[in-house]
CSV table of C-alpha atoms in Angstrom, one decimal:
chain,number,residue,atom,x,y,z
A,1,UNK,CA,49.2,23.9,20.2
A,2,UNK,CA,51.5,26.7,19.8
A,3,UNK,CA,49.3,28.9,22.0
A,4,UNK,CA,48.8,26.3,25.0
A,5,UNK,CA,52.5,25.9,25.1
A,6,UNK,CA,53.1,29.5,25.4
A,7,UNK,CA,50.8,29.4,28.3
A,8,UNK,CA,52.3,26.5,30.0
A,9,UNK,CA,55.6,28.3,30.1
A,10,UNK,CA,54.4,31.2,30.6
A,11,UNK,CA,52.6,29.7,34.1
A,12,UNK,CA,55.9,27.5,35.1
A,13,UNK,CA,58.5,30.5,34.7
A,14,UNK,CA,60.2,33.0,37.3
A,15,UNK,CA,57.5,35.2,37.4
A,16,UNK,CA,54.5,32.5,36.8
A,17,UNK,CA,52.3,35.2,35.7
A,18,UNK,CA,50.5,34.5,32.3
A,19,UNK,CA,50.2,38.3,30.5
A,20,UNK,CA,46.5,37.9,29.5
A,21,UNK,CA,46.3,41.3,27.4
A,22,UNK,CA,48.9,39.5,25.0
A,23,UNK,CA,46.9,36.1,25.5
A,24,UNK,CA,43.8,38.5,24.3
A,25,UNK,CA,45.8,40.0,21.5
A,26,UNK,CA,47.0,36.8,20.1
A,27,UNK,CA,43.9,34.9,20.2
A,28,UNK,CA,42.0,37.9,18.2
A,29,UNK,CA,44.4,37.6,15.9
A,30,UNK,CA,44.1,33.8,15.7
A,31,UNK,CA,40.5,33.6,15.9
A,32,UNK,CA,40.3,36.3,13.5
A,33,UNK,CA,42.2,34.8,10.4
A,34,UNK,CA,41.1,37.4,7.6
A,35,UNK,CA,37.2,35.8,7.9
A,36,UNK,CA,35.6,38.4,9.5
A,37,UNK,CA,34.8,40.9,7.3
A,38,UNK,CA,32.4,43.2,9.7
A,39,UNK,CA,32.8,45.5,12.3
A,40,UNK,CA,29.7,44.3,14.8
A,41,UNK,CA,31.1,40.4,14.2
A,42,UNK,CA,34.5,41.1,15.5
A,43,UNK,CA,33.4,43.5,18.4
A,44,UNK,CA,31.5,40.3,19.7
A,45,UNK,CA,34.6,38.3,19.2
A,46,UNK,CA,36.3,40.7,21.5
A,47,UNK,CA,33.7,40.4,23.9
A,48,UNK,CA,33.7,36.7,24.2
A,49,UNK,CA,37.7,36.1,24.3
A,50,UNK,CA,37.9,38.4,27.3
A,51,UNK,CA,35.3,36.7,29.2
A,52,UNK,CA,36.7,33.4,28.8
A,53,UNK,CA,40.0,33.9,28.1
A,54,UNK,CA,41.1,36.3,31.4
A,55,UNK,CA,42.6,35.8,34.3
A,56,UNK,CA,39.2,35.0,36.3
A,57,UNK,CA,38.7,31.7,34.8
A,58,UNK,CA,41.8,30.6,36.9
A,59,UNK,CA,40.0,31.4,40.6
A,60,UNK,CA,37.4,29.4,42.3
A,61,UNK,CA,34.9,31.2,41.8
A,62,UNK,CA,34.5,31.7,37.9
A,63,UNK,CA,31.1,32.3,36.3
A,64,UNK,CA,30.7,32.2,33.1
A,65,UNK,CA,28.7,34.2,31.5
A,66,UNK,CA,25.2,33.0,31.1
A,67,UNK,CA,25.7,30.3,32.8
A,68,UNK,CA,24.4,29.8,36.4
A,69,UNK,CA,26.8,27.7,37.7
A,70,UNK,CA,30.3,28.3,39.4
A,71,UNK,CA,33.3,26.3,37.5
A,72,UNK,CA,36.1,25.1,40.3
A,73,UNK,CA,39.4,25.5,40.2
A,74,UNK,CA,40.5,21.9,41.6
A,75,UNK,CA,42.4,18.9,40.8
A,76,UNK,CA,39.6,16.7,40.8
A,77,UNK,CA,37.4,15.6,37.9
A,78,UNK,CA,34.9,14.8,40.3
A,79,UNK,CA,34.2,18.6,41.2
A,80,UNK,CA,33.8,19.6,37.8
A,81,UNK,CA,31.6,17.4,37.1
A,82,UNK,CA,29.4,18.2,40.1
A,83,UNK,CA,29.4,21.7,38.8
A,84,UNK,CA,28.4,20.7,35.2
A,85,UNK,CA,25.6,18.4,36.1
A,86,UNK,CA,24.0,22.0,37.4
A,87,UNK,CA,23.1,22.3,33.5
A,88,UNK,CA,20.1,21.2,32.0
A,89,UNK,CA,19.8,18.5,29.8
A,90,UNK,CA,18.6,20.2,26.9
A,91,UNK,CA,20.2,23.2,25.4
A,92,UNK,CA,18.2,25.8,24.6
A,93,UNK,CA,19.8,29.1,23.1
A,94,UNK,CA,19.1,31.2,25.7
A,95,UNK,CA,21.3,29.1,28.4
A,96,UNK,CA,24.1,30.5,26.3
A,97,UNK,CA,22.4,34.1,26.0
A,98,UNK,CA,21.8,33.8,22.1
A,99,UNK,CA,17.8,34.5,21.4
A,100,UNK,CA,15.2,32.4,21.8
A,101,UNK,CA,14.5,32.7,18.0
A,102,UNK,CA,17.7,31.6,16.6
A,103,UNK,CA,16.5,28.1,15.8
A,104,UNK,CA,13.6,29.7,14.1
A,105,UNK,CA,16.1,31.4,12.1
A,106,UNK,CA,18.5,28.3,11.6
A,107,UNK,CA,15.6,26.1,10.3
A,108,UNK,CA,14.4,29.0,8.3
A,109,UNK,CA,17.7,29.0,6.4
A,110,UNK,CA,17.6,25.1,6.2
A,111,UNK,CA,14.3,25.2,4.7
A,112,UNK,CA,15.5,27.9,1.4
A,113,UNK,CA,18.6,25.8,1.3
A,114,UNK,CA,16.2,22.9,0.7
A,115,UNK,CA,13.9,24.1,-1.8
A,116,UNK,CA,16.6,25.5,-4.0
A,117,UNK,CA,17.9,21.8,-4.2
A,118,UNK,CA,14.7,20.3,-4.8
A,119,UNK,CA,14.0,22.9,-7.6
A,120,UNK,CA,17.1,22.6,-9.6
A,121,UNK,CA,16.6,18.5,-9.5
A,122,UNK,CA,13.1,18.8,-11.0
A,123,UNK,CA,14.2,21.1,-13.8
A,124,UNK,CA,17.4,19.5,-14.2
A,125,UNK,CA,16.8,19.5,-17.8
A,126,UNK,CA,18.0,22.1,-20.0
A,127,UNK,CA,16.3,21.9,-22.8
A,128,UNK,CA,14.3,24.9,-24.6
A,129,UNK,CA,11.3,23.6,-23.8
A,130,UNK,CA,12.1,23.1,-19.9
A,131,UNK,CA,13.3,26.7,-20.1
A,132,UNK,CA,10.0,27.6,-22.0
A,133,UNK,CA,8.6,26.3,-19.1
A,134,UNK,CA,10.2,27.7,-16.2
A,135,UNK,CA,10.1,31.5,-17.3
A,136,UNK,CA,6.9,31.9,-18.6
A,137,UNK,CA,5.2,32.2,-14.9
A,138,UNK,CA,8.0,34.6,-14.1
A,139,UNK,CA,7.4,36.9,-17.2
A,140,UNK,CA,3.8,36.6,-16.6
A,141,UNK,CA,4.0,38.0,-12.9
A,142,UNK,CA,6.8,40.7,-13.5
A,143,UNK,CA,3.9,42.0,-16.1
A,144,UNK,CA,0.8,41.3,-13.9
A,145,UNK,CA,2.6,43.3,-10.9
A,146,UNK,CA,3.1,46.0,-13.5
A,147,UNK,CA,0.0,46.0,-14.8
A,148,UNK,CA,-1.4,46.8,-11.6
A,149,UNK,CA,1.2,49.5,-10.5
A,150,UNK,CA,0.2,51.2,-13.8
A,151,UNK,CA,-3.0,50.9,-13.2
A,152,UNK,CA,-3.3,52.5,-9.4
A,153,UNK,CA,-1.0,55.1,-10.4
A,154,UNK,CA,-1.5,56.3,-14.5
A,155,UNK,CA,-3.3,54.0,-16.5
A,156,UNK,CA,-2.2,55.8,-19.7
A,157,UNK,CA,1.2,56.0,-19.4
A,158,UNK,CA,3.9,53.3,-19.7
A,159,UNK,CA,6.0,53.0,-16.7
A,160,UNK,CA,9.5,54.1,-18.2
A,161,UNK,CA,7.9,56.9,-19.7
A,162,UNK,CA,5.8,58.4,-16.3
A,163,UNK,CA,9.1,57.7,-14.7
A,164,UNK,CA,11.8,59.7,-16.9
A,165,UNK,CA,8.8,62.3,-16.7
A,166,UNK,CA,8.8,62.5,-13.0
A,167,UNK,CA,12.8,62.2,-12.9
A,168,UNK,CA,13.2,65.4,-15.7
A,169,UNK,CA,10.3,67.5,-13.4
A,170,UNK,CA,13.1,67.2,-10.4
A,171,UNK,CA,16.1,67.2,-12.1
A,172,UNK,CA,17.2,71.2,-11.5
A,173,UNK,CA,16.4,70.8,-8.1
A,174,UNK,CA,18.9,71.1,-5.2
A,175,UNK,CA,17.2,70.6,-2.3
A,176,UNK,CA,18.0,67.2,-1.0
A,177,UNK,CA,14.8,65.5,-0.1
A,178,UNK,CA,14.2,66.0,-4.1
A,179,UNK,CA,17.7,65.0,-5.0
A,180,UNK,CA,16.8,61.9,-3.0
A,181,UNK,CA,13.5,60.6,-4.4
A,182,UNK,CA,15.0,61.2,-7.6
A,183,UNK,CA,17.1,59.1,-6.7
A,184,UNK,CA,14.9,56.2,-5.7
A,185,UNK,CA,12.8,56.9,-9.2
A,186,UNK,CA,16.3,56.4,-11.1
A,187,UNK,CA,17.1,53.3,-9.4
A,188,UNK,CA,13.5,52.7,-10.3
A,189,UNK,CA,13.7,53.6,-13.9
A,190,UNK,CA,16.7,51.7,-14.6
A,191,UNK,CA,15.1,48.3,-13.2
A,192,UNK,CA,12.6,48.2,-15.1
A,193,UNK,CA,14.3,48.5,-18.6
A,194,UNK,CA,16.8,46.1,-17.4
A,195,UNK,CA,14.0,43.4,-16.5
A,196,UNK,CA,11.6,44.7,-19.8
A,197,UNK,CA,15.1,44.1,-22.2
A,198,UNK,CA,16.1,40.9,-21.0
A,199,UNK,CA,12.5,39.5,-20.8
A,200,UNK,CA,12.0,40.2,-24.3
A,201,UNK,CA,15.7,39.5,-25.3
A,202,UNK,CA,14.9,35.9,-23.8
A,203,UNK,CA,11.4,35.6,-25.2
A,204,UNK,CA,12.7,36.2,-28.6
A,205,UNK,CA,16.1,33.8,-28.6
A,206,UNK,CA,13.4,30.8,-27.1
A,207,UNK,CA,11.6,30.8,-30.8
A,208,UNK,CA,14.8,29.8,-32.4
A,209,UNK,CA,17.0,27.4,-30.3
A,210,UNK,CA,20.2,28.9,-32.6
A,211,UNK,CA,19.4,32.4,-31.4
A,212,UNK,CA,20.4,31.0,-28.0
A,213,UNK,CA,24.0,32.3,-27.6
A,214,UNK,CA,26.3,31.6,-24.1
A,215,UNK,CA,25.1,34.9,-22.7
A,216,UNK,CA,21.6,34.4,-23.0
A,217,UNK,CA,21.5,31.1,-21.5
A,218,UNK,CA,23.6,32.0,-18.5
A,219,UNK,CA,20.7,34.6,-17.9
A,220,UNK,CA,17.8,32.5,-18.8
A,221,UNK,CA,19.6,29.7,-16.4
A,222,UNK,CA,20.0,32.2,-13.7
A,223,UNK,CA,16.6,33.5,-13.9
A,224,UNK,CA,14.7,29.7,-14.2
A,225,UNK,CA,16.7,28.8,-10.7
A,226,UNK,CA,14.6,31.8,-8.9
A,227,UNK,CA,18.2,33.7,-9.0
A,228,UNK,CA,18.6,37.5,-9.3
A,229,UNK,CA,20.7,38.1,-12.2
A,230,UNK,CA,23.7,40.0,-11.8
A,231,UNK,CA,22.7,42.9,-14.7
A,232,UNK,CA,19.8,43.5,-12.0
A,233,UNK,CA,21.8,43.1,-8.9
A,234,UNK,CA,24.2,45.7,-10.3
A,235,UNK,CA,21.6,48.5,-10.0
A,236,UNK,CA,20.2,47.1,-6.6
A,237,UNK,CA,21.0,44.4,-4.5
A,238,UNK,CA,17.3,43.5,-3.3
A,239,UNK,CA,15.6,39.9,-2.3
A,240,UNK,CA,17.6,36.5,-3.5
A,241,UNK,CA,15.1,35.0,-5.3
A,242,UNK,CA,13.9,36.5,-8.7
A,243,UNK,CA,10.1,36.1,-7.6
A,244,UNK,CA,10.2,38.1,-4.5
A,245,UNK,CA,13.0,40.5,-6.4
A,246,UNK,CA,10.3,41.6,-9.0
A,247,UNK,CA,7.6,42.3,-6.2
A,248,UNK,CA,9.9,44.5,-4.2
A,249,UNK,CA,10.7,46.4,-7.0
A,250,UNK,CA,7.1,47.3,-8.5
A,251,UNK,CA,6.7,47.9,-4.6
A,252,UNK,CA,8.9,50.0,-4.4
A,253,UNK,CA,8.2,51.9,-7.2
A,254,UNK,CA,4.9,52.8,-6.5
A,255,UNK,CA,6.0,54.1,-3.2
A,256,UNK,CA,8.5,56.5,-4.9
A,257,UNK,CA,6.4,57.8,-7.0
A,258,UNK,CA,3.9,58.4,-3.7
A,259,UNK,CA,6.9,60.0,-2.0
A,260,UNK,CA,7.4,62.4,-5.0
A,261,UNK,CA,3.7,63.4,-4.8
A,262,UNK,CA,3.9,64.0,-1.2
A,263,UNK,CA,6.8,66.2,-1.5
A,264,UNK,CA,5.2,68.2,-3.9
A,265,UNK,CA,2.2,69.0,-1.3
A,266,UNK,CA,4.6,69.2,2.2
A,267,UNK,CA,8.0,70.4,0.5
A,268,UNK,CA,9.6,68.0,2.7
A,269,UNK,CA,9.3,64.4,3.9
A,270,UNK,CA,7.7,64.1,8.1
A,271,UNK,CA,7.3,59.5,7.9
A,272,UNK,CA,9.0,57.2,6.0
A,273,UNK,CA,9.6,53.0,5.8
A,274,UNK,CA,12.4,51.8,5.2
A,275,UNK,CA,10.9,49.2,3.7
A,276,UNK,CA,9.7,51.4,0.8
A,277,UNK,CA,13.3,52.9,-0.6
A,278,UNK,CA,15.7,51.1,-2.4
A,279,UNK,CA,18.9,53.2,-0.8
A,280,UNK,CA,18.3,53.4,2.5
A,281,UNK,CA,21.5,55.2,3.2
A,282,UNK,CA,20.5,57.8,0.8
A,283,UNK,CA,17.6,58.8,2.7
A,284,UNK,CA,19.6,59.1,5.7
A,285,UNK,CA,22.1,61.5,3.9
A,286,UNK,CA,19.0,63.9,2.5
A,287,UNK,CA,18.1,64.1,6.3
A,288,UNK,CA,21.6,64.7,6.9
A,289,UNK,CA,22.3,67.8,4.9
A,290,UNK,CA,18.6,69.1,5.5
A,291,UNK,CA,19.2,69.3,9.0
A,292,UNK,CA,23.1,70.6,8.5
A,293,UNK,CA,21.4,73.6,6.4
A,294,UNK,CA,18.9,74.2,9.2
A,295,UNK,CA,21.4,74.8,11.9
A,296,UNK,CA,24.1,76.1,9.6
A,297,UNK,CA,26.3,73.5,11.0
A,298,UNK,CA,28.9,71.3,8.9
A,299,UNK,CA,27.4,67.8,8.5
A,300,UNK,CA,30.7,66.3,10.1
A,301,UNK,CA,29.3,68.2,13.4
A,302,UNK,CA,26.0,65.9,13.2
A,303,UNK,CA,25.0,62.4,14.8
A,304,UNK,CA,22.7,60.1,14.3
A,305,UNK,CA,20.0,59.1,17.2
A,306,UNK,CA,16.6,58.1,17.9
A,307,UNK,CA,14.0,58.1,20.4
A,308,UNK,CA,12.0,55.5,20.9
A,309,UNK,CA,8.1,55.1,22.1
A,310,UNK,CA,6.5,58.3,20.7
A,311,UNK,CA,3.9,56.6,19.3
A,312,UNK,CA,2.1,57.4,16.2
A,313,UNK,CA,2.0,60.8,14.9
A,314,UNK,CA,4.3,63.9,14.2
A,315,UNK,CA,8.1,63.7,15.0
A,316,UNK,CA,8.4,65.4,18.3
A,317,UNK,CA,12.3,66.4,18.4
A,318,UNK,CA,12.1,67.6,14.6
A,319,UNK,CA,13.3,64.6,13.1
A,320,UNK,CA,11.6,62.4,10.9
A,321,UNK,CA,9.1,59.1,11.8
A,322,UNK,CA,10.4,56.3,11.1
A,323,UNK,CA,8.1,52.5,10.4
A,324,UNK,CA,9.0,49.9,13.0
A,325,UNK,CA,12.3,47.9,12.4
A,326,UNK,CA,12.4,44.0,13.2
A,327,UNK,CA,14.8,43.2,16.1
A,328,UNK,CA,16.4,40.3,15.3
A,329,UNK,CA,17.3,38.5,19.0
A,330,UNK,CA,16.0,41.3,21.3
A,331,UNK,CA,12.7,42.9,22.2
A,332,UNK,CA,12.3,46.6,23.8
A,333,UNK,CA,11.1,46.6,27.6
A,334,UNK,CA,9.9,50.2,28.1
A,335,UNK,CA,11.9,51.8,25.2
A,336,UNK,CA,15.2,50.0,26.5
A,337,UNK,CA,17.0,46.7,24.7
A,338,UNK,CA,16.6,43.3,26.0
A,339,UNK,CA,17.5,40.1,24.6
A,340,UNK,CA,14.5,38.2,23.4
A,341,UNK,CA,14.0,35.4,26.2
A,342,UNK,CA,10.5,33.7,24.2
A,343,UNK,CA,9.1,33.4,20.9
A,344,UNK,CA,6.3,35.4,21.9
A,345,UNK,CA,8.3,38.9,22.8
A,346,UNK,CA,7.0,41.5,20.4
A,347,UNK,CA,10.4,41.8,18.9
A,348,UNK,CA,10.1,44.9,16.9
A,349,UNK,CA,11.1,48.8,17.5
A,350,UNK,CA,7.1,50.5,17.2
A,351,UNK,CA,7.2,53.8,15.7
A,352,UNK,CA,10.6,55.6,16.0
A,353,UNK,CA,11.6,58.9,15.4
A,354,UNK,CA,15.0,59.7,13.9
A,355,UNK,CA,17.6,62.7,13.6
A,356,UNK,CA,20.9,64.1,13.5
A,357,UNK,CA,22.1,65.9,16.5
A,358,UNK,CA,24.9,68.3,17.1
A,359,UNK,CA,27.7,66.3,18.9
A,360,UNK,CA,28.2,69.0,21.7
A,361,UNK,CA,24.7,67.7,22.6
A,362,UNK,CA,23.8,64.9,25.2
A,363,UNK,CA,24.2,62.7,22.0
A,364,UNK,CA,27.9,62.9,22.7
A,365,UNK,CA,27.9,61.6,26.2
A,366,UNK,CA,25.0,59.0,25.4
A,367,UNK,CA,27.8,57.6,23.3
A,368,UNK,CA,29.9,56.3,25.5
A,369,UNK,CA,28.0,55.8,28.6
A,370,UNK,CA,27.2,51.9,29.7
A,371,UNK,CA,23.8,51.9,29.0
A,372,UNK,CA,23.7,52.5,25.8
A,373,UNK,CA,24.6,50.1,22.6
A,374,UNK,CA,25.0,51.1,19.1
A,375,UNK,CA,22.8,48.5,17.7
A,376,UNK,CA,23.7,47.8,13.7
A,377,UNK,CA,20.9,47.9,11.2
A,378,UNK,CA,20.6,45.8,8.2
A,379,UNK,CA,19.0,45.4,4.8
A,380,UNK,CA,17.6,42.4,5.7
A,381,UNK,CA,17.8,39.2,7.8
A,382,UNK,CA,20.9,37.9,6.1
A,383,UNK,CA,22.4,40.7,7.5
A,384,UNK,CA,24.2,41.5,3.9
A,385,UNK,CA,24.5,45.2,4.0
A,386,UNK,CA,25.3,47.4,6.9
A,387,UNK,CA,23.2,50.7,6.6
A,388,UNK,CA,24.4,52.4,9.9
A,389,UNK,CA,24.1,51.9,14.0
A,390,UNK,CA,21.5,53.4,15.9
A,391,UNK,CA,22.4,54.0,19.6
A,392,UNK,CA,19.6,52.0,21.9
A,393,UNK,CA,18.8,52.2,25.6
A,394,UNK,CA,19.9,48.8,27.6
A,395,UNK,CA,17.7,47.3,30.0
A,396,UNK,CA,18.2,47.5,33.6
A,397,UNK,CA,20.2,44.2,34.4
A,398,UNK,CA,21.6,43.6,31.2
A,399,UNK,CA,25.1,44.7,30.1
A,400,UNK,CA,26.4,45.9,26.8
A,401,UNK,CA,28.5,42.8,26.4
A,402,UNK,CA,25.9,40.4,27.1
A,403,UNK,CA,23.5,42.0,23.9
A,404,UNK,CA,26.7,41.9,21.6
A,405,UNK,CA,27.4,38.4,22.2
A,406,UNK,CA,23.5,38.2,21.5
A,407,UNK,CA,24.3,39.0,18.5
A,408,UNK,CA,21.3,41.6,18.6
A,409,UNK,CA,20.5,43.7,15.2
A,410,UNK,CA,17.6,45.5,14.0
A,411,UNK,CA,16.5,44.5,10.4
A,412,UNK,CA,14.1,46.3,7.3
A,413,UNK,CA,11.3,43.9,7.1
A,414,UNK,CA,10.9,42.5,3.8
A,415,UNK,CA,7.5,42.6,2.9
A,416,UNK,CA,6.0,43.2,-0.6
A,417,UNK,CA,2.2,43.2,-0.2
């Protein structure tokens, strides 16, 4: 109320001017309120207050975006509704420019939302027994998906143990692509003799209910609710539930210890998936200093970009291929960004290769010009973790607001088979 009084005497003073930059500035900070706690969410913010809150929603001849229809500036109800009834009668998302998968997404979320309920009412007991109940098909796949990664990589060895091997054969190293797998193998390492400790730990404390102490139950609880307990989260975020938590890791595992092997033969790492690390960012700093020691350049000088649609093979530009990324909202019309208009776009990136570039390059100008959008790429499609932003073509006939208020981002697929 404040606000629209300002306005009002703002508009009826001497000068009868209303000073929309400070309209802008007051609304971000209203809108705002300390709940927006990332970077891409409050750059579409600022997108959408100035294209409805600006001075051209006072003229005749105000379109908002989106929206094919022209909203008067008259004193008659009559003529805005004329103009309104131009609108379908069903709203779809893209009348509003959001993605034509954002329902898809919505009911998605509804639908996890709704199993977790149903789950904790049928076990809403918490007896031993129920618990005896609910965890032994956990502990029975967490040792059936190790099982098999033992058995495709060294049937004689313990996991743990082939690990630390691995991780003391690359510990004296210094270059980074080594520093980096060891890295992933640690993360590894430490995973699985957090899960093996508190599987047994709970398997023992079920035999005798008085074993059962506060801190073991909390963890048994967590883990019979398909939750990720926090001892696990603490060495790596990964999937929500516990089930799909203990396939990415043993999937991910094996694919570290692939990496390592392939470094030994190549010295240096040509392809990757994201989909197969647990610290994404990690990679992207071995690539980082690798390419800062190449040019003899400080890594403060270097940029991050990508070319899309080189197709399968070897990286072209000397960077590194990387798997195709989801796009969540958009799909790529010949290499360049477009919002996804039906379910049936191909929304991901194909084969991509990625590097670091000196600034003084045409990276620098790319940055900034029009046609171009730093697109934001998360863990997964909760969007929980920012990893970085990847600079992407725009379409012809598309602007750079209209794919932030898309709410476009590119995503690791989370797939464990």
């Amino acid at each position: 109320m404040d606000m629209i009084q300002y306005l009002e005497s703002a508009a009826s003073g001497t000068s009868q001017r209303i000073p929309w930059p400070l309209v802008q500035g007051l609304c971000e900070k209203l809108s705002y309120g300390g709940r927006i706690d990332n970077e891409q969410d409050f750059t579409r913010l600022e997108c959408l207050i100035r294209e409805f809150i600006d001075e051209k929603i006072m003229t005749s001849r105000w379109q908002p975006m989106f929206l094919n229809i022209t909203v008067p500036n008259s004193s008659h109800v009559e003529d805005y509704v004329k103009a309104f009834d131009q609108l379908p009668d069903t709203d779809s998302p893209t009348l509003y420019g959001i993605p034509a998968s954002t329902n898809a997404s919505r009911d998605l979320i509804f639908c996890r939302n709704t199993l977790k309920v149903l789950r904790s009412q049928y076990f809403s007991s918490g007896t031993v027994q129920n618990f005896e109940k609910r965890l032994r098909p956990i502990v029975g796949l967490w040792h059936k998906l190790s099982a098999t990664a033992s058995s495709s990589s060294s049937p004689s060895s313990p996991t743990i143990v082939r690990l630390d091997s691995l991780i003391e054969r690359s510990r004296d190293s210094t270059e980074p692509w080594t520093i980096f797998i060891a890295s992933e193998l640690t993360v590894a390492r430490n995973l699985h003799a957090t899960i093996d400790d508190n599987f047994q730990a709970l398997k023992v404390a079920l035999k005798d209910a008085g074993l059962l102490n506060a801190k073991d139950r909390s963890l048994l609880t967590t883990i019979c609710d398909n939750l990720v307990p926090v001892q696990w989260r603490r060495i790596w975020s990964g999937p929500k539930t516990v089930i799909e938590y203990l396939r990415a890791v043993t999937w991910k595992t094996q694919h570290a210890e692939r990496m390592f092997s392939s470094l030994l033969e190549r010295q240096s790492i040509e392809q990757v998936d994201f989909n197969h690390l647990f610290n994404v960012q990690a990679m992207l700093t071995a690539l980082k200093l690798c390419r800062s020691k190449q040019r003899a350049i400080s890594t403060t000088e270097l940029t991050l970009c990508a070319t899309f649609g080189v197709g399968g093979g070897a990286a072209k530009k000397g960077g590194i291929m990387v798997a195709p990324l989801l796009i969540d909202g958009g799909t790529l019309k010949q290499t360049k960004l477009a919002i996804q208009l039906s379910t049936t776009d191909v929304n991901t990136t194909g084969q991509f290769e990625l590097n670091y570039e000196a600034r003084e390059g045409t990276t620098a100008t790319k940055a900034t010009r029009d046609d171009v959008l730093p697109v934001p790429l998360y863990n997964n499609i909760s969007r929980d973790v920012l990893l970085c932003t990847i600079a992407m073509d725009v379409a012809p006939g598309l602007s750079k607001t209209a794919l932030i208020s898309a709410g476009i981002a590119l995503i690791i697929p989370e797939s464990y088979q």
